[in-house]
Amino acid sequence: MHDLTIIVLSLSLAFFFAEFTVGAFWAIPMDIAPRYSGFASGFMNSGSALARNRLAAHRWLHHRPDGKWEMTFVAGIALCCSVRLAFG
């Protein structure tokens, strides 16, 4: 697809609808551990910040000068799969 207008509109709609999941995501600690929901929310926030920083490092390390980004996505997928296998 080479039409920039369609790409921008599609991404905008995707990000708009992705925001509907945020409320449910932050309600999980209150549902699972109501007495410790503050700690659980902080733990979730720290985990996502660490993951975000780690993925940024992967992007920086694996971006090749010829403009190919395949290794970045492969590294991100491998990271997600390894976390899934480690924590079940």
Coordinates of N, CA, C and O in Angstrom, one line a residue:
M1 N 0.9 -1.2 0.0 CA 0.0 0.0 0.0 C 0.9 1.2 0.0 O 1.8 1.4 0.8
H2 N 0.6 2.1 -0.9 CA 1.5 3.3 -1.1 C 0.7 4.6 -0.9 O 1.3 5.7 -1.1
D3 N -0.5 4.6 -0.6 CA -1.3 5.8 -0.4 C -1.2 6.2 1.1 O -1.7 5.6 2.0
L4 N -0.5 7.3 1.3 CA -0.1 7.8 2.6 C -1.4 8.2 3.4 O -1.5 8.0 4.6
T5 N -2.4 8.7 2.7 CA -3.6 9.1 3.4 C -4.3 7.9 4.0 O -4.7 8.0 5.2
I6 N -4.4 6.8 3.3 CA -5.1 5.6 3.8 C -4.2 5.1 5.0 O -4.8 4.6 6.0
I7 N -2.9 5.1 4.9 CA -2.1 4.6 6.0 C -2.2 5.4 7.2 O -2.4 4.9 8.3
V8 N -2.2 6.7 7.1 CA -2.4 7.6 8.3 C -3.7 7.4 8.9 O -3.9 7.4 10.1
L9 N -4.8 7.4 8.1 CA -6.1 7.2 8.7 C -6.3 5.8 9.3 O -6.9 5.7 10.4
S10 N -5.7 4.8 8.8 CA -5.8 3.5 9.4 C -5.1 3.4 10.7 O -5.6 2.9 11.7
L11 N -3.9 4.0 10.7 CA -3.1 4.0 12.0 C -3.8 4.9 13.0 O -3.8 4.5 14.2
S12 N -4.4 6.0 12.6 CA -5.1 6.8 13.6 C -6.3 6.1 14.2 O -6.5 6.2 15.4
L13 N -7.1 5.4 13.4 CA -8.2 4.6 13.9 C -7.7 3.5 14.8 O -8.4 3.2 15.8
A14 N -6.7 2.8 14.4 CA -6.1 1.7 15.2 C -5.7 2.2 16.6 O -6.1 1.6 17.6
F15 N -5.0 3.4 16.7 CA -4.6 3.9 17.9 C -5.8 4.4 18.7 O -5.8 4.3 20.0
F16 N -6.8 5.0 18.1 CA -8.0 5.4 18.8 C -8.7 4.3 19.4 O -9.0 4.3 20.6
F17 N -8.9 3.2 18.7 CA -9.6 2.0 19.3 C -8.7 1.2 20.3 O -9.3 0.6 21.2
A18 N -7.4 1.3 20.1 CA -6.5 0.7 21.1 C -6.7 1.3 22.5 O -6.4 0.7 23.5
E19 N -7.0 2.6 22.5 CA -7.2 3.3 23.8 C -8.4 2.8 24.6 O -8.4 3.0 25.8
F20 N -9.3 2.1 24.0 CA -10.4 1.5 24.7 C -10.0 0.4 25.6 O -10.7 0.0 26.6
T21 N -8.8 -0.2 25.4 CA -8.3 -1.3 26.2 C -7.6 -0.8 27.5 O -7.4 -1.6 28.4
V22 N -7.2 0.5 27.5 CA -6.4 1.0 28.6 C -7.2 0.9 30.0 O -6.6 0.5 31.0
G23 N -8.4 1.3 30.0 CA -9.2 1.3 31.2 C -9.3 -0.1 31.8 O -9.1 -0.4 33.0
A24 N -9.6 -1.1 31.0 CA -9.7 -2.5 31.4 C -8.3 -3.0 31.9 O -8.2 -3.8 32.9
F25 N -7.2 -2.6 31.2 CA -5.9 -3.0 31.6 C -5.5 -2.5 33.0 O -5.0 -3.3 33.8
W26 N -5.9 -1.3 33.3 CA -5.6 -0.7 34.7 C -6.6 -1.2 35.7 O -6.3 -1.0 36.9
A27 N -7.7 -1.8 35.3 CA -8.7 -2.3 36.3 C -8.3 -3.7 36.8 O -8.8 -4.2 37.8
I28 N -7.4 -4.4 36.1 CA -7.0 -5.7 36.5 C -6.4 -5.8 37.9 O -6.8 -6.7 38.7
P29 N -5.5 -4.9 38.3 CA -5.0 -5.0 39.7 C -6.1 -4.9 40.7 O -6.0 -5.6 41.8
M30 N -7.1 -4.0 40.5 CA -8.2 -3.9 41.5 C -9.0 -5.2 41.5 O -9.6 -5.5 42.6
D31 N -9.1 -5.9 40.4 CA -9.9 -7.1 40.4 C -9.1 -8.3 41.0 O -9.7 -9.1 41.7
I32 N -7.8 -8.3 40.8 CA -7.0 -9.5 41.3 C -6.6 -9.3 42.7 O -6.7 -10.3 43.5
A33 N -6.1 -8.1 43.1 CA -5.6 -7.9 44.4 C -6.1 -6.6 44.9 O -5.4 -5.6 44.9
P34 N -7.4 -6.5 45.4 CA -7.9 -5.2 45.8 C -7.2 -4.5 46.9 O -7.1 -3.3 47.0
R35 N -6.6 -5.3 47.9 CA -5.9 -4.7 49.0 C -4.6 -4.1 48.6 O -4.0 -3.2 49.2
Y36 N -4.0 -4.7 47.5 CA -2.7 -4.3 47.1 C -2.7 -3.7 45.7 O -1.7 -3.8 44.9
S37 N -3.8 -3.1 45.3 CA -3.9 -2.6 43.9 C -2.9 -1.5 43.6 O -2.5 -1.4 42.5
G38 N -2.6 -0.7 44.6 CA -1.6 0.4 44.3 C -0.2 -0.2 44.0 O 0.4 0.2 43.1
F39 N 0.2 -1.2 44.8 CA 1.5 -1.9 44.5 C 1.4 -2.6 43.2 O 2.4 -2.5 42.4
A40 N 0.3 -3.2 42.9 CA 0.2 -4.0 41.6 C 0.2 -3.0 40.4 O 0.8 -3.3 39.4
S41 N -0.4 -1.9 40.5 CA -0.4 -0.9 39.5 C 1.0 -0.3 39.2 O 1.4 -0.2 38.1
G42 N 1.7 -0.1 40.3 CA 3.1 0.4 40.2 C 4.0 -0.6 39.6 O 4.9 -0.3 38.8
F43 N 3.7 -1.9 40.0 CA 4.5 -3.0 39.4 C 4.3 -3.1 37.9 O 5.2 -3.3 37.1
M44 N 3.0 -3.0 37.5 CA 2.7 -3.0 36.1 C 3.3 -1.9 35.3 O 3.8 -2.0 34.2
N45 N 3.3 -0.7 35.9 CA 3.8 0.5 35.3 C 5.4 0.3 35.1 O 5.9 0.7 34.1
S46 N 6.0 -0.2 36.2 CA 7.5 -0.4 36.1 C 7.8 -1.4 35.0 O 8.8 -1.3 34.3
G47 N 7.0 -2.5 35.0 CA 7.3 -3.5 34.0 C 7.1 -3.0 32.6 O 8.0 -3.3 31.7
S48 N 6.1 -2.2 32.3 CA 5.9 -1.7 31.0 C 7.0 -0.7 30.6 O 7.5 -0.6 29.4
A49 N 7.5 0.1 31.6 CA 8.6 1.0 31.3 C 9.9 0.3 31.0 O 10.6 0.7 30.1
L50 N 10.1 -0.8 31.7 CA 11.3 -1.5 31.4 C 11.3 -2.2 30.1 O 12.2 -2.2 29.3
A51 N 10.1 -2.7 29.7 CA 9.9 -3.3 28.4 C 10.1 -2.3 27.3 O 10.7 -2.6 26.3
R52 N 9.5 -1.1 27.5 CA 9.6 -0.1 26.5 C 11.1 0.3 26.3 O 11.5 0.5 25.2
N53 N 11.8 0.5 27.4 CA 13.3 0.9 27.2 C 14.1 -0.2 26.6 O 15.0 0.0 25.8
R54 N 13.7 -1.5 26.9 CA 14.5 -2.6 26.3 C 14.2 -2.7 24.8 O 15.1 -2.9 24.0
L55 N 12.9 -2.5 24.4 CA 12.6 -2.5 23.0 C 13.3 -1.4 22.2 O 13.7 -1.5 21.1
A56 N 13.4 -0.2 22.9 CA 14.1 0.9 22.2 C 15.5 0.6 22.0 O 16.1 0.9 21.0
A57 N 16.2 -0.1 23.0 CA 17.6 -0.5 22.8 C 17.7 -1.6 21.6 O 18.6 -1.5 20.8
H58 N 16.7 -2.5 21.6 CA 16.7 -3.4 20.4 C 16.6 -2.7 19.1 O 17.3 -3.1 18.1
R59 N 15.7 -1.7 19.0 CA 15.6 -1.0 17.8 C 16.9 -0.3 17.4 O 17.2 -0.3 16.2
W60 N 17.5 0.3 18.4 CA 18.8 1.0 18.1 C 19.8 0.0 17.7 O 20.6 0.3 16.7
L61 N 19.9 -1.1 18.3 CA 21.0 -2.1 18.0 C 20.8 -2.8 16.7 O 21.8 -3.1 16.0
H62 N 19.5 -3.0 16.3 CA 19.3 -3.9 15.2 C 18.9 -3.1 13.9 O 18.6 -3.7 12.9
H63 N 18.8 -1.8 13.9 CA 18.5 -1.0 12.7 C 19.7 -1.0 11.9 O 20.7 -0.4 12.3
R64 N 19.6 -1.5 10.7 CA 20.7 -1.5 9.8 C 20.7 -0.3 8.9 O 19.7 0.4 8.6
P65 N 21.9 0.2 8.5 CA 22.0 1.4 7.7 C 21.3 1.3 6.3 O 20.9 2.3 5.7
D66 N 21.0 0.1 5.8 CA 20.3 0.0 4.5 C 18.8 0.2 4.6 O 18.1 0.0 3.7
G67 N 18.3 0.4 5.8 CA 16.9 0.7 6.0 C 16.0 -0.5 6.3 O 14.8 -0.4 6.3
K68 N 16.6 -1.7 6.4 CA 15.8 -2.9 6.7 C 15.6 -3.1 8.2 O 16.5 -3.0 8.9
W69 N 14.3 -3.3 8.5 CA 13.9 -3.4 9.9 C 13.5 -4.8 10.4 O 13.0 -5.0 11.4
E70 N 13.8 -5.8 9.6 CA 13.3 -7.1 9.9 C 13.8 -7.6 11.2 O 13.1 -8.2 12.0
M71 N 15.1 -7.4 11.4 CA 15.7 -7.9 12.7 C 15.1 -7.3 13.9 O 15.0 -7.9 15.0
T72 N 14.7 -6.0 13.8 CA 14.0 -5.4 15.0 C 12.8 -6.1 15.4 O 12.5 -6.4 16.5
F73 N 11.9 -6.5 14.4 CA 10.7 -7.2 14.7 C 10.9 -8.6 15.1 O 10.3 -9.1 16.0
V74 N 11.9 -9.2 14.5 CA 12.3 -10.6 15.0 C 12.8 -10.6 16.4 O 12.4 -11.4 17.2
A75 N 13.6 -9.6 16.8 CA 14.0 -9.5 18.2 C 12.9 -9.2 19.1 O 12.8 -9.8 20.2
G76 N 11.9 -8.3 18.7 CA 10.8 -8.1 19.6 C 9.9 -9.3 19.8 O 9.4 -9.6 20.9
I77 N 9.7 -10.1 18.7 CA 8.9 -11.3 18.8 C 9.6 -12.3 19.7 O 9.0 -13.0 20.5
A78 N 10.9 -12.4 19.5 CA 11.7 -13.4 20.3 C 11.7 -13.0 21.8 O 11.5 -13.8 22.7
L79 N 11.7 -11.7 22.1 CA 11.6 -11.2 23.5 C 10.3 -11.5 24.0 O 10.2 -12.1 25.2
C80 N 9.2 -11.3 23.3 CA 7.8 -11.6 23.8 C 7.7 -13.1 24.0 O 7.1 -13.6 25.0
C81 N 8.2 -13.9 23.1 CA 8.1 -15.4 23.2 C 8.9 -15.9 24.4 O 8.5 -16.8 25.2
S82 N 10.1 -15.3 24.6 CA 10.9 -15.8 25.8 C 10.3 -15.4 27.1 O 10.3 -16.2 28.1
V83 N 9.6 -14.3 27.2 CA 8.9 -13.9 28.4 C 7.7 -14.8 28.6 O 7.5 -15.2 29.8
R84 N 7.0 -15.1 27.6 CA 5.9 -16.0 27.7 C 6.3 -17.4 28.2 O 5.7 -18.0 29.0
L85 N 7.4 -17.9 27.6 CA 7.9 -19.2 28.1 C 8.5 -19.2 29.5 O 8.3 -20.1 30.3
A86 N 9.1 -18.1 29.9 CA 9.7 -18.0 31.2 C 8.6 -17.9 32.3 O 8.7 -18.4 33.4
F87 N 7.5 -17.1 32.0 CA 6.5 -16.9 33.0 C 5.2 -17.6 32.8 O 4.2 -17.4 33.5
G88 N 5.2 -18.4 31.8 CA 4.1 -19.4 31.6 C 2.8 -18.8 31.2 O 1.7 -19.1 31.2

